[in-house]
Amino acid sequence: MKKIWNWYYGKASIRKKLIISYLILVILPILVLGMYSYYVSKKNLIRQTKHTMESNVDAISYSLQNDIQRETDNIKYLSYNAKLRGSLENGLKNRNALVKEMNDSVEPTFWYFIASDDKIKGIEIYSPYVKQSLGSFLKPLEGKEKRSWFRKNQNNFKTEWSVKDDRIYATRMILDSATSSTAIGYMRLEVFADEFLDGLFQSSYLNNGILLVDANGKKITERTIKDREINKNIYQHIEENREERIYETKKYILATSEKMDNGWKLYYYIDKSEISEQIREIMATTVLVMGLCLAVALIMMSVISKILSTRILQLKHGAEEISRGNFELKIEQGYSDEIGVVAESFREMCMKINQMMQDMYQLGLEKRKEELKALQAMMNPHFLYNCLSSIKWKAIRSDQDDIAEITGLLATFYRTALNGGRQITIVQNELENIKAYLQIQLKSHENNFDVEYQLDEAGGECQMPNFLLQPIVENAICHGADLCESERGKIKIEYIYGEEFLEFHVYNNGPKVVGEELERILNTPGKGYGIYNIRERIRMYYDEECGLYSSTTDEGMVCFSIKIRKEIENK
């Protein structure tokens, strides 16, 4: 964790810091909201499922209760038929009258009810007042006393519903017409089980299971679900005789109807795994929405972080440029916020540093000019010329021609070198200075090297810095021509007048100098006005296209070249 913090705090770029910070600030609320949304959606789904189950079980039980009530009313109505009750009481005494009454009045009424109610399968009347079956409905009670339905209705004046071998019956006692307290028979109404219970299975909700039990808790009909363990748990719940309207476990939800008039009860249950499918859909939707929110947030974070970090990166790049020495860099943002204030301060700092460097550079130039003036002042030109002239004429009068020639060359050399104390001369004077200097060197070296000139005639009046070529020629003699062993030394002076530039080339056939050594000579400060000072003086007066260069020709000669413009830019 500490490494991660150190990386984040000290090494990560500002844009990465912004993106990570935004991610933390955005992801946490999205995760919390997403989890809360999922929890609330799941809770609402469970609540809605329970409500739907309650509504479904109420609707189904209500429909079944209506059917039960209708058939109960039918059997009650038929059992109170006065003609039926009167003829039954006299059945043993007047069998023919009973038969006639059944055929003329009772049976047509029964057939009417059967025909008009598609759920009634049949009607049977059991009576102790008949010894054999009469017509379609009347049967003797003898032999039926041990049946369960008889025992259940023997002392019960209400309609009792029962199920036997998947057949559903409604049974009611027929009372005498005189006192309505003595049983004269029993009426049994059978309904079509499939049609009667069809309403239980017409609709399905989440592959629900249904269980219909009678007043004793015995199964009448059911529709099970795939999970057998849940089906078994429902039976255990019924055996425990719990009264909860809605009962929920980890695996299932159970809704129970109110008891119907005949004591029947309906159980409506679903497997929670069915709800899980919907919950997974909710989760998938939640994750999708969270993902879309994160994607949009990432895009916005990337754009915003780029906008914010761009200005900071500009400052960073500016600092890197300044570290490389570029103090002319302009950082202009034009904003008044904290970054804008820093950028403006940065720009002002660069301007001040650049101005200070220019001031120091100018001070250095002034110092060198003063040093040169001091040097020239030490050598009083008039005194020097007068002395050299006196020596020359004395030498001529004494027939010392060599001394006279050398003295004349020295006078020419110092006249062109000192240039009246001016820093600027013309090309013609500079070349005369070099010629005089080389003649002096030839005399002092007893002509042990050759000199060759290749000079353009044009451009003699062009201005150039004074005393620019002499240090290069001196270097060519001392480190070139004087060191030749296998051949005679040679110095070549070349002047080229170009369209934009003046070029001076000084060749020598001395020992070869490799590229690194040439660069060291050019870039290393030395004493006096050496090679390095020439380069610095050229930089003072000209732009970057001008300068001092070194090379080696195909013939093996070392060449130092000066390239300057026809006109001096900074006089």
Coordinates of C-alpha atoms in Angstrom, one line a residue:
M1 CA 0.0 0.0 0.0
K2 CA 2.9 2.3 0.8
K3 CA 4.5 1.7 -2.6
I4 CA 1.2 2.5 -4.3
W5 CA 0.9 5.7 -2.3
N6 CA 4.5 6.7 -3.1
W7 CA 3.9 6.0 -6.8
Y8 CA 0.7 8.0 -6.7
Y9 CA 2.1 10.9 -4.7
G10 CA 5.5 11.2 -6.2
K11 CA 5.8 9.4 -9.6
A12 CA 2.4 9.4 -11.3
S13 CA 1.8 12.2 -13.8
I14 CA -0.7 15.0 -12.9
R15 CA -3.1 13.6 -15.4
K16 CA -3.0 10.1 -13.9
K17 CA -3.4 11.6 -10.4
L18 CA -6.5 13.5 -11.7
I19 CA -8.0 10.4 -13.3
I20 CA -7.4 8.2 -10.3
S21 CA -8.9 10.8 -8.0
Y22 CA -11.9 11.2 -10.2
L23 CA -12.3 7.4 -10.4
I24 CA -12.3 7.1 -6.6
L25 CA -14.8 10.0 -6.2
V26 CA -17.1 8.6 -9.0
I27 CA -16.8 4.8 -8.5
L28 CA -17.7 4.9 -4.7
P29 CA -21.0 6.8 -5.2
I30 CA -21.9 4.7 -8.2
L31 CA -21.2 1.5 -6.4
V32 CA -23.2 2.6 -3.3
L33 CA -26.1 3.8 -5.4
G34 CA -25.9 0.6 -7.5
M35 CA -26.0 -1.7 -4.5
Y36 CA -28.7 0.4 -2.9
S37 CA -30.7 0.3 -6.1
Y38 CA -30.3 -3.4 -6.4
Y39 CA -31.3 -3.9 -2.7
V40 CA -34.4 -1.7 -3.1
S41 CA -35.3 -3.4 -6.4
K42 CA -34.9 -6.8 -4.9
K43 CA -37.0 -5.9 -1.9
N44 CA -39.7 -4.3 -4.0
L45 CA -39.7 -7.4 -6.3
I46 CA -40.2 -9.7 -3.3
R47 CA -43.0 -7.4 -2.0
Q48 CA -44.6 -7.2 -5.4
T49 CA -44.4 -11.0 -5.7
K50 CA -46.1 -11.5 -2.3
H51 CA -48.8 -9.0 -3.3
T52 CA -49.3 -10.8 -6.6
M53 CA -49.5 -14.2 -4.9
E54 CA -52.0 -12.9 -2.4
S55 CA -54.1 -11.4 -5.2
N56 CA -53.9 -14.7 -7.2
V57 CA -54.8 -16.9 -4.3
D58 CA -57.7 -14.7 -3.3
A59 CA -59.0 -14.6 -6.9
I60 CA -58.7 -18.4 -7.3
S61 CA -60.3 -19.1 -3.9
Y62 CA -63.0 -16.6 -4.6
S63 CA -63.9 -18.2 -7.9
L64 CA -63.9 -21.7 -6.3
Q65 CA -65.9 -20.4 -3.4
N66 CA -68.5 -19.1 -5.8
D67 CA -68.8 -22.5 -7.4
I68 CA -69.0 -24.3 -4.1
Q69 CA -71.7 -21.8 -2.9
R70 CA -73.7 -22.3 -6.1
E71 CA -73.7 -26.1 -5.9
T72 CA -74.4 -25.9 -2.1
D73 CA -77.4 -23.7 -2.9
N74 CA -78.5 -26.1 -5.6
I75 CA -78.4 -29.1 -3.4
K76 CA -80.1 -27.2 -0.6
Y77 CA -82.8 -26.1 -2.9
L78 CA -83.4 -29.6 -4.3
S79 CA -83.3 -31.2 -0.8
Y80 CA -86.2 -28.9 0.3
N81 CA -88.4 -29.9 -2.7
A82 CA -91.8 -30.4 -1.0
K83 CA -93.1 -32.9 -3.5
L84 CA -89.9 -35.0 -3.1
R85 CA -90.1 -34.9 0.7
G86 CA -93.9 -35.7 0.8
S87 CA -93.6 -38.6 -1.7
L88 CA -90.6 -40.1 0.1
E89 CA -92.3 -40.2 3.5
N90 CA -95.1 -42.3 1.9
G91 CA -92.8 -44.4 -0.3
L92 CA -93.3 -47.6 1.6
K93 CA -97.0 -47.2 1.8
N94 CA -97.7 -46.0 -1.7
R95 CA -95.0 -46.9 -4.1
N96 CA -96.9 -46.1 -7.2
A97 CA -97.6 -42.6 -6.0
L98 CA -93.9 -42.1 -5.4
V99 CA -93.0 -43.3 -8.8
K100 CA -95.6 -41.1 -10.4
E101 CA -94.4 -38.0 -8.4
M102 CA -90.8 -38.7 -9.3
N103 CA -91.5 -39.0 -13.0
D104 CA -93.9 -36.1 -13.2
S105 CA -92.2 -33.5 -10.9
V106 CA -89.0 -34.4 -9.2
E107 CA -86.9 -35.8 -12.0
P108 CA -87.7 -33.1 -14.5
T109 CA -86.6 -30.6 -11.9
F110 CA -83.3 -32.5 -11.3
W111 CA -82.7 -32.8 -15.0
Y112 CA -83.2 -29.1 -15.5
F113 CA -80.5 -28.3 -12.9
I114 CA -78.1 -30.8 -14.4
A115 CA -78.7 -29.4 -17.9
S116 CA -78.4 -25.8 -16.8
D117 CA -75.2 -26.3 -14.7
D118 CA -72.3 -27.7 -16.7
K119 CA -70.4 -28.5 -13.6
I120 CA -73.0 -31.0 -12.2
K121 CA -72.3 -34.5 -13.2
G122 CA -75.1 -36.2 -11.5
I123 CA -77.5 -36.4 -8.5
E124 CA -78.4 -39.4 -6.3
I125 CA -81.0 -39.7 -3.5
Y126 CA -80.6 -42.5 -0.9
S127 CA -83.6 -43.2 1.3
P128 CA -84.6 -45.9 3.8
Y129 CA -88.2 -45.6 2.4
V130 CA -87.4 -47.4 -0.9
K131 CA -86.3 -51.0 -1.3
Q132 CA -85.1 -50.7 -4.8
S133 CA -83.9 -48.1 -7.3
L134 CA -86.6 -46.0 -8.8
G135 CA -85.9 -43.9 -11.9
S136 CA -82.7 -42.1 -12.5
F137 CA -82.0 -40.7 -9.1
L138 CA -83.7 -42.6 -6.2
K139 CA -81.8 -45.4 -4.6
P140 CA -82.3 -47.5 -1.4
L141 CA -80.1 -46.5 1.6
E142 CA -79.7 -50.1 2.7
G143 CA -76.1 -51.2 2.6
K144 CA -74.7 -47.6 2.6
E145 CA -74.8 -47.0 6.3
K146 CA -71.1 -47.8 6.7
R147 CA -70.0 -45.3 4.1
S148 CA -68.0 -42.3 5.4
W149 CA -70.3 -39.8 3.8
F150 CA -73.3 -41.3 5.6
R151 CA -71.6 -41.2 9.0
K152 CA -70.5 -37.6 8.4
N153 CA -74.1 -36.5 7.4
Q154 CA -76.1 -38.8 9.8
N155 CA -76.4 -36.1 12.5
N156 CA -75.5 -33.1 10.3
F157 CA -78.1 -30.9 8.7
K158 CA -75.5 -29.0 6.7
T159 CA -74.1 -29.7 3.3
E160 CA -70.9 -31.7 3.5
W161 CA -68.3 -31.8 0.7
S162 CA -66.1 -34.9 0.2
V163 CA -63.6 -36.3 -2.3
K164 CA -63.5 -40.0 -3.1
D165 CA -61.2 -41.5 -5.8
D166 CA -60.8 -38.0 -7.4
R167 CA -64.6 -37.6 -7.5
I168 CA -66.1 -34.6 -5.7
Y169 CA -69.5 -34.8 -3.9
A170 CA -71.8 -32.5 -2.0
T171 CA -74.0 -34.5 0.4
R172 CA -77.0 -33.1 2.4
M173 CA -79.7 -34.7 4.6
I174 CA -83.3 -34.7 3.4
L175 CA -85.7 -33.9 6.3
D176 CA -89.3 -34.7 6.8
S177 CA -91.8 -32.1 5.8
A178 CA -93.7 -32.2 9.0
T179 CA -91.0 -31.5 11.7
S180 CA -87.8 -30.9 9.5
S181 CA -86.0 -32.9 12.1
T182 CA -86.1 -36.5 10.9
A183 CA -83.9 -37.8 8.1
I184 CA -86.0 -39.4 5.3
G185 CA -83.0 -39.6 2.9
Y186 CA -79.7 -38.2 1.7
M187 CA -79.0 -36.3 -1.5
R188 CA -75.6 -36.6 -3.1
L189 CA -74.6 -34.1 -5.9
E190 CA -71.5 -35.0 -7.9
V191 CA -69.6 -32.4 -9.9
F192 CA -67.2 -32.8 -12.8
A193 CA -63.9 -32.6 -11.0
D194 CA -61.9 -31.2 -13.9
E195 CA -64.3 -28.5 -14.7
F196 CA -65.0 -27.7 -11.1
L197 CA -61.3 -27.2 -10.3
D198 CA -60.3 -25.9 -13.7
G199 CA -60.0 -22.3 -12.3
L200 CA -57.0 -23.4 -10.2
F201 CA -54.8 -24.1 -13.1
Q202 CA -55.9 -21.6 -15.7
S203 CA -53.0 -19.2 -15.0
S204 CA -49.4 -19.6 -13.9
Y205 CA -47.2 -17.1 -12.1
L206 CA -43.5 -17.9 -11.9
N207 CA -44.3 -21.6 -12.4
N208 CA -46.2 -21.6 -9.1
G209 CA -47.4 -24.6 -7.3
I210 CA -51.0 -25.1 -6.0
L211 CA -52.4 -27.4 -3.3
L212 CA -56.1 -27.7 -2.4
V213 CA -56.9 -29.5 0.8
D214 CA -60.2 -30.3 2.5
A215 CA -61.2 -29.5 6.1
N216 CA -59.1 -32.3 7.4
G217 CA -56.0 -31.2 5.5
K218 CA -56.2 -34.0 3.0
K219 CA -55.1 -33.3 -0.6
I220 CA -57.9 -32.7 -3.1
T221 CA -55.8 -31.7 -6.0
E222 CA -52.4 -30.1 -6.7
R223 CA -49.9 -28.8 -9.1
T224 CA -46.3 -29.4 -8.0
I225 CA -43.1 -27.6 -8.9
K226 CA -39.8 -29.0 -10.0
D227 CA -38.2 -28.9 -6.6
R228 CA -39.5 -31.9 -4.7
E229 CA -38.1 -30.7 -1.4
I230 CA -40.2 -27.6 -1.5
N231 CA -43.3 -29.7 -2.3
K232 CA -42.5 -31.8 0.7
N233 CA -42.0 -28.7 2.9
I234 CA -45.5 -27.4 1.9
Y235 CA -47.1 -30.6 3.3
Q236 CA -45.1 -30.2 6.5
H237 CA -46.3 -26.7 6.8
I238 CA -49.9 -27.8 6.4
E239 CA -49.4 -30.5 9.0
E240 CA -48.2 -27.8 11.5
N241 CA -51.5 -26.0 10.9
R242 CA -49.9 -22.6 10.7
E243 CA -52.2 -19.6 10.1
E244 CA -49.8 -17.2 8.4
R245 CA -51.3 -15.5 5.4
I246 CA -47.8 -15.2 3.7
Y247 CA -45.0 -17.4 4.8
E248 CA -41.5 -17.0 3.5
T249 CA -38.3 -19.1 3.7
K250 CA -35.0 -19.0 2.0
K251 CA -36.3 -21.4 -0.7
Y252 CA -40.0 -20.5 -1.2
I253 CA -42.9 -18.2 -0.6
L254 CA -46.3 -19.6 0.4
A255 CA -49.6 -17.7 0.2
T256 CA -52.7 -19.3 2.0
S257 CA -56.3 -18.5 1.3
E258 CA -59.0 -18.1 3.9
K259 CA -61.0 -21.2 4.7
M260 CA -63.9 -21.6 2.3
D261 CA -67.5 -22.4 3.4
N262 CA -66.9 -26.1 3.0
G263 CA -63.6 -26.0 5.0
W264 CA -61.4 -26.3 2.0
K265 CA -58.1 -24.3 1.9
L266 CA -55.9 -23.2 -1.0
Y267 CA -52.1 -23.0 -0.8
Y268 CA -50.3 -21.1 -3.5
Y269 CA -46.4 -21.2 -3.5
I270 CA -43.4 -20.4 -5.7
D271 CA -39.8 -21.4 -5.8
K272 CA -37.6 -18.4 -5.0
S273 CA -35.2 -19.4 -7.7
E274 CA -37.9 -18.3 -10.2
I275 CA -37.6 -14.8 -8.6
S276 CA -33.8 -15.0 -8.9
E277 CA -34.1 -14.9 -12.6
Q278 CA -35.9 -11.6 -12.4
I279 CA -33.4 -10.5 -9.7
R280 CA -30.5 -11.4 -12.0
E281 CA -32.2 -9.3 -14.7
I282 CA -32.4 -6.4 -12.3
M283 CA -28.7 -7.0 -11.4
A284 CA -27.7 -7.1 -15.0
T285 CA -29.6 -3.9 -15.7
T286 CA -28.1 -2.3 -12.6
V287 CA -24.6 -3.4 -13.7
L288 CA -25.2 -2.2 -17.2
V289 CA -26.4 1.2 -16.0
M290 CA -23.4 1.4 -13.6
G291 CA -21.1 0.4 -16.5
L292 CA -22.6 3.1 -18.8
C293 CA -22.3 5.7 -16.0
L294 CA -18.6 4.7 -15.5
A295 CA -17.9 4.8 -19.2
V296 CA -19.4 8.3 -19.5
A297 CA -17.6 9.3 -16.3
L298 CA -14.3 7.9 -17.7
I299 CA -14.7 9.8 -21.0
M300 CA -15.5 13.0 -19.1
M301 CA -12.6 12.4 -16.7
S302 CA -10.2 11.9 -19.5
V303 CA -11.4 15.1 -21.3
I304 CA -11.4 17.2 -18.1
S305 CA -8.0 15.8 -16.9
K306 CA -6.5 16.5 -20.3
I307 CA -7.8 20.1 -20.2
L308 CA -6.5 20.7 -16.7
S309 CA -3.2 18.9 -17.2
T310 CA -2.4 20.5 -20.6
R311 CA -1.7 23.8 -19.0
I312 CA 0.4 22.2 -16.2
L313 CA 2.3 20.2 -18.9
Q314 CA 3.0 23.4 -20.7
L315 CA 4.7 24.7 -17.6
K316 CA 6.6 21.4 -17.3
H317 CA 7.8 21.6 -20.9
G318 CA 8.7 25.2 -20.4
A319 CA 10.9 24.3 -17.4
E320 CA 12.6 21.6 -19.4
E321 CA 13.4 24.1 -22.2
I322 CA 14.8 26.6 -19.7
S323 CA 16.9 23.8 -18.2
R324 CA 18.4 23.4 -21.7
G325 CA 19.2 27.1 -21.8
N326 CA 16.3 28.4 -23.9
F327 CA 15.3 31.5 -21.9
E328 CA 13.4 33.1 -24.8
L329 CA 10.5 30.7 -24.3
K330 CA 7.1 32.4 -24.2
I331 CA 4.4 30.8 -22.0
E332 CA 1.2 32.7 -22.5
Q333 CA -2.0 31.2 -21.1
G334 CA -4.1 34.3 -20.4
Y335 CA -5.9 32.9 -17.4
S336 CA -6.2 34.4 -13.9
D337 CA -6.5 31.2 -11.9
E338 CA -3.7 29.6 -9.9
I339 CA -2.1 27.9 -12.9
G340 CA -2.4 31.2 -14.9
V341 CA -0.6 33.1 -12.1
V342 CA 2.2 30.5 -12.0
A343 CA 2.5 30.7 -15.8
E344 CA 2.7 34.5 -15.7
S345 CA 5.3 34.4 -12.9
F346 CA 7.2 31.8 -14.9
R347 CA 7.1 34.0 -18.0
E348 CA 8.3 37.1 -16.1
M349 CA 11.1 35.0 -14.5
C350 CA 12.3 33.9 -17.9
M351 CA 12.2 37.4 -19.2
K352 CA 14.3 38.6 -16.2
I353 CA 16.8 35.8 -16.5
N354 CA 17.1 36.4 -20.3
Q355 CA 17.6 40.1 -19.7
M356 CA 20.2 39.4 -17.0
M357 CA 22.1 37.0 -19.4
Q358 CA 22.0 39.6 -22.1
D359 CA 23.3 42.2 -19.7
M360 CA 26.0 39.9 -18.6
Y361 CA 26.9 39.1 -22.2
Q362 CA 27.1 42.8 -23.0
L363 CA 29.2 43.4 -20.0
G364 CA 31.5 40.7 -21.2
L365 CA 31.7 42.3 -24.6
E366 CA 32.4 45.6 -23.1
K367 CA 35.1 44.1 -21.0
R368 CA 36.8 42.5 -24.0
K369 CA 36.6 45.7 -25.9
E370 CA 38.2 47.6 -23.0
E371 CA 40.9 44.9 -22.8
L372 CA 41.7 45.2 -26.5
K373 CA 41.7 49.0 -26.3
A374 CA 44.0 48.8 -23.3
L375 CA 46.3 46.5 -25.3
Q376 CA 46.3 48.8 -28.3
A377 CA 46.8 51.8 -26.0
M378 CA 49.9 50.1 -24.6
M379 CA 51.3 50.0 -28.1
N380 CA 51.3 53.6 -29.1
P381 CA 50.9 53.4 -32.9
H382 CA 52.7 56.7 -33.7
F383 CA 55.6 55.8 -31.4
L384 CA 55.8 52.3 -33.0
Y385 CA 55.6 53.6 -36.6
N386 CA 58.3 56.2 -35.9
C387 CA 60.6 53.7 -34.3
L388 CA 60.2 51.2 -37.1
S389 CA 60.7 53.9 -39.8
S390 CA 63.9 55.1 -38.1
I391 CA 65.2 51.5 -37.9
K392 CA 64.3 50.9 -41.6
W393 CA 66.1 54.0 -42.9
K394 CA 69.1 53.4 -40.8
A395 CA 69.2 49.8 -42.2
I396 CA 69.0 51.2 -45.8
R397 CA 71.8 53.7 -45.1
S398 CA 73.8 50.9 -43.7
D399 CA 73.0 48.6 -46.7
Q400 CA 71.2 46.2 -44.4
D401 CA 68.5 45.3 -46.9
D402 CA 67.1 42.2 -44.9
I403 CA 66.7 44.3 -41.8
A404 CA 65.0 47.1 -43.8
E405 CA 62.6 44.6 -45.4
I406 CA 61.7 43.0 -42.1
T407 CA 61.2 46.4 -40.5
G408 CA 58.9 47.5 -43.3
L409 CA 56.9 44.3 -43.0
L410 CA 56.6 44.8 -39.2
A411 CA 55.4 48.4 -39.8
T412 CA 52.8 47.1 -42.3
F413 CA 51.7 44.3 -40.0
Y414 CA 51.3 46.5 -36.9
R415 CA 49.6 49.3 -39.0
T416 CA 46.9 46.8 -40.2
A417 CA 46.7 44.9 -36.9
L418 CA 46.2 48.0 -34.7
N419 CA 43.9 49.6 -37.3
G420 CA 43.9 52.9 -35.6
G421 CA 42.2 51.4 -32.5
R422 CA 39.1 50.4 -34.5
Q423 CA 37.5 47.0 -34.1
I424 CA 36.3 46.9 -37.7
T425 CA 38.5 46.8 -40.8
I426 CA 38.1 45.9 -44.5
V427 CA 38.9 42.6 -46.3
Q428 CA 41.8 44.2 -48.2
N429 CA 43.6 45.4 -45.0
E430 CA 43.0 42.1 -43.3
L431 CA 44.6 40.2 -46.2
E432 CA 47.6 42.7 -46.3
N433 CA 48.0 42.0 -42.6
I434 CA 48.2 38.3 -43.2
K435 CA 50.6 38.7 -46.1
A436 CA 52.9 40.9 -44.0
Y437 CA 52.7 38.4 -41.1
L438 CA 53.5 35.5 -43.4
Q439 CA 56.5 37.3 -44.9
I440 CA 57.8 38.0 -41.4
Q441 CA 57.4 34.3 -40.5
L442 CA 59.1 33.2 -43.7
K443 CA 62.1 35.5 -42.8
S444 CA 62.2 34.2 -39.3
H445 CA 61.9 30.5 -40.4
E446 CA 64.5 30.9 -43.2
N447 CA 61.9 30.1 -45.9
N448 CA 61.5 26.5 -44.7
F449 CA 57.8 26.4 -45.8
D450 CA 55.9 27.5 -48.9
V451 CA 53.0 29.9 -49.0
E452 CA 50.2 29.9 -51.6
Y453 CA 47.5 32.5 -52.1
Q454 CA 44.2 32.0 -53.9
L455 CA 42.3 35.2 -53.4
D456 CA 39.2 36.6 -55.2
E457 CA 39.6 40.2 -56.3
A458 CA 36.0 41.2 -55.4
G459 CA 34.9 42.3 -52.0
G460 CA 38.0 44.0 -50.9
E461 CA 36.0 46.9 -49.4
C462 CA 33.7 44.7 -47.4
Q463 CA 33.9 45.2 -43.7
M464 CA 34.9 42.5 -41.2
P465 CA 36.2 42.3 -37.6
N466 CA 39.8 43.3 -37.4
F467 CA 42.7 40.9 -36.7
L468 CA 40.5 37.8 -37.4
L469 CA 42.8 35.7 -39.6
Q470 CA 46.2 36.1 -37.8
P471 CA 45.6 33.7 -34.9
I472 CA 44.5 31.0 -37.4
V473 CA 47.6 31.5 -39.6
E474 CA 49.9 31.5 -36.6
N475 CA 48.2 28.2 -35.5
A476 CA 48.7 26.7 -39.0
I477 CA 52.5 27.5 -38.8
C478 CA 53.2 26.5 -35.2
H479 CA 51.1 23.3 -35.3
G480 CA 51.2 22.5 -38.9
A481 CA 54.0 23.6 -41.2
D482 CA 56.7 23.6 -38.5
L483 CA 56.0 20.0 -37.6
C484 CA 56.3 18.5 -41.1
E485 CA 59.0 15.8 -41.2
S486 CA 58.6 13.9 -44.4
E487 CA 57.8 16.8 -46.7
R488 CA 58.2 20.6 -47.0
G489 CA 55.7 22.6 -45.0
K490 CA 52.9 24.4 -46.9
I491 CA 50.5 27.1 -46.0
K492 CA 47.6 28.0 -48.3
I493 CA 45.4 31.1 -47.9
E494 CA 42.1 31.1 -49.8
Y495 CA 39.5 33.9 -50.0
I496 CA 36.1 33.4 -51.7
Y497 CA 33.7 36.1 -52.4
G498 CA 30.2 34.5 -52.5
E499 CA 26.6 35.8 -53.1
E500 CA 25.9 36.2 -49.4
F501 CA 29.0 35.2 -47.5
L502 CA 32.8 35.8 -47.4
E503 CA 34.8 32.7 -46.8
F504 CA 38.4 32.5 -45.6
H505 CA 40.2 29.1 -45.7
V506 CA 43.7 28.5 -44.1
Y507 CA 45.2 25.2 -45.1
N508 CA 48.4 23.5 -43.7
N509 CA 50.0 20.1 -44.4
G510 CA 51.1 19.5 -40.9
P511 CA 50.2 16.4 -38.8
K512 CA 46.7 15.2 -39.2
V513 CA 44.3 16.2 -36.5
V514 CA 41.3 13.9 -35.7
G515 CA 37.7 15.3 -35.4
E516 CA 37.6 15.2 -31.6
E517 CA 40.9 17.2 -31.4
L518 CA 39.6 19.8 -33.9
E519 CA 36.5 20.2 -31.9
R520 CA 38.5 20.6 -28.7
I521 CA 40.6 23.3 -30.3
L522 CA 37.6 25.2 -31.5
N523 CA 35.6 24.9 -28.2
T524 CA 38.3 25.2 -25.5
P525 CA 39.2 28.7 -24.2
G526 CA 42.9 29.6 -24.4
K527 CA 45.2 32.4 -23.5
G528 CA 45.1 35.7 -25.5
Y529 CA 43.3 35.9 -28.7
G530 CA 43.4 32.3 -29.9
I531 CA 41.2 30.1 -32.0
Y532 CA 38.4 30.0 -29.4
N533 CA 38.3 33.8 -29.1
I534 CA 37.9 34.1 -32.9
R535 CA 34.7 31.9 -32.7
E536 CA 33.4 34.1 -29.9
R537 CA 34.1 37.3 -31.8
I538 CA 32.3 36.0 -34.8
R539 CA 29.3 35.2 -32.6
M540 CA 29.4 38.8 -31.4
Y541 CA 29.0 40.3 -34.9
Y542 CA 27.1 37.7 -36.9
D543 CA 24.1 35.2 -36.7
E544 CA 24.2 31.4 -36.3
E545 CA 24.9 30.8 -40.0
C546 CA 28.4 32.3 -39.6
G547 CA 31.3 30.9 -37.6
L548 CA 34.6 29.1 -37.5
Y549 CA 34.8 25.5 -38.8
S550 CA 37.5 22.8 -39.1
S551 CA 37.9 20.0 -41.6
T552 CA 40.5 17.7 -43.3
T553 CA 40.7 17.7 -47.1
D554 CA 41.1 14.6 -49.3
E555 CA 44.8 15.4 -49.7
G556 CA 45.2 15.3 -45.9
M557 CA 45.5 19.0 -45.3
V558 CA 44.0 20.5 -42.2
C559 CA 41.7 23.4 -42.9
F560 CA 40.3 26.1 -40.7
S561 CA 37.5 28.1 -42.3
I562 CA 35.8 31.4 -41.4
K563 CA 32.4 32.2 -42.9
I564 CA 31.0 35.6 -42.4
R565 CA 28.3 37.8 -44.1
K566 CA 29.2 40.6 -46.5
E567 CA 27.8 43.1 -44.0
I568 CA 28.3 43.2 -40.2
E569 CA 25.0 42.9 -38.3
N570 CA 26.1 44.0 -34.8
K571 CA 28.8 46.7 -35.1

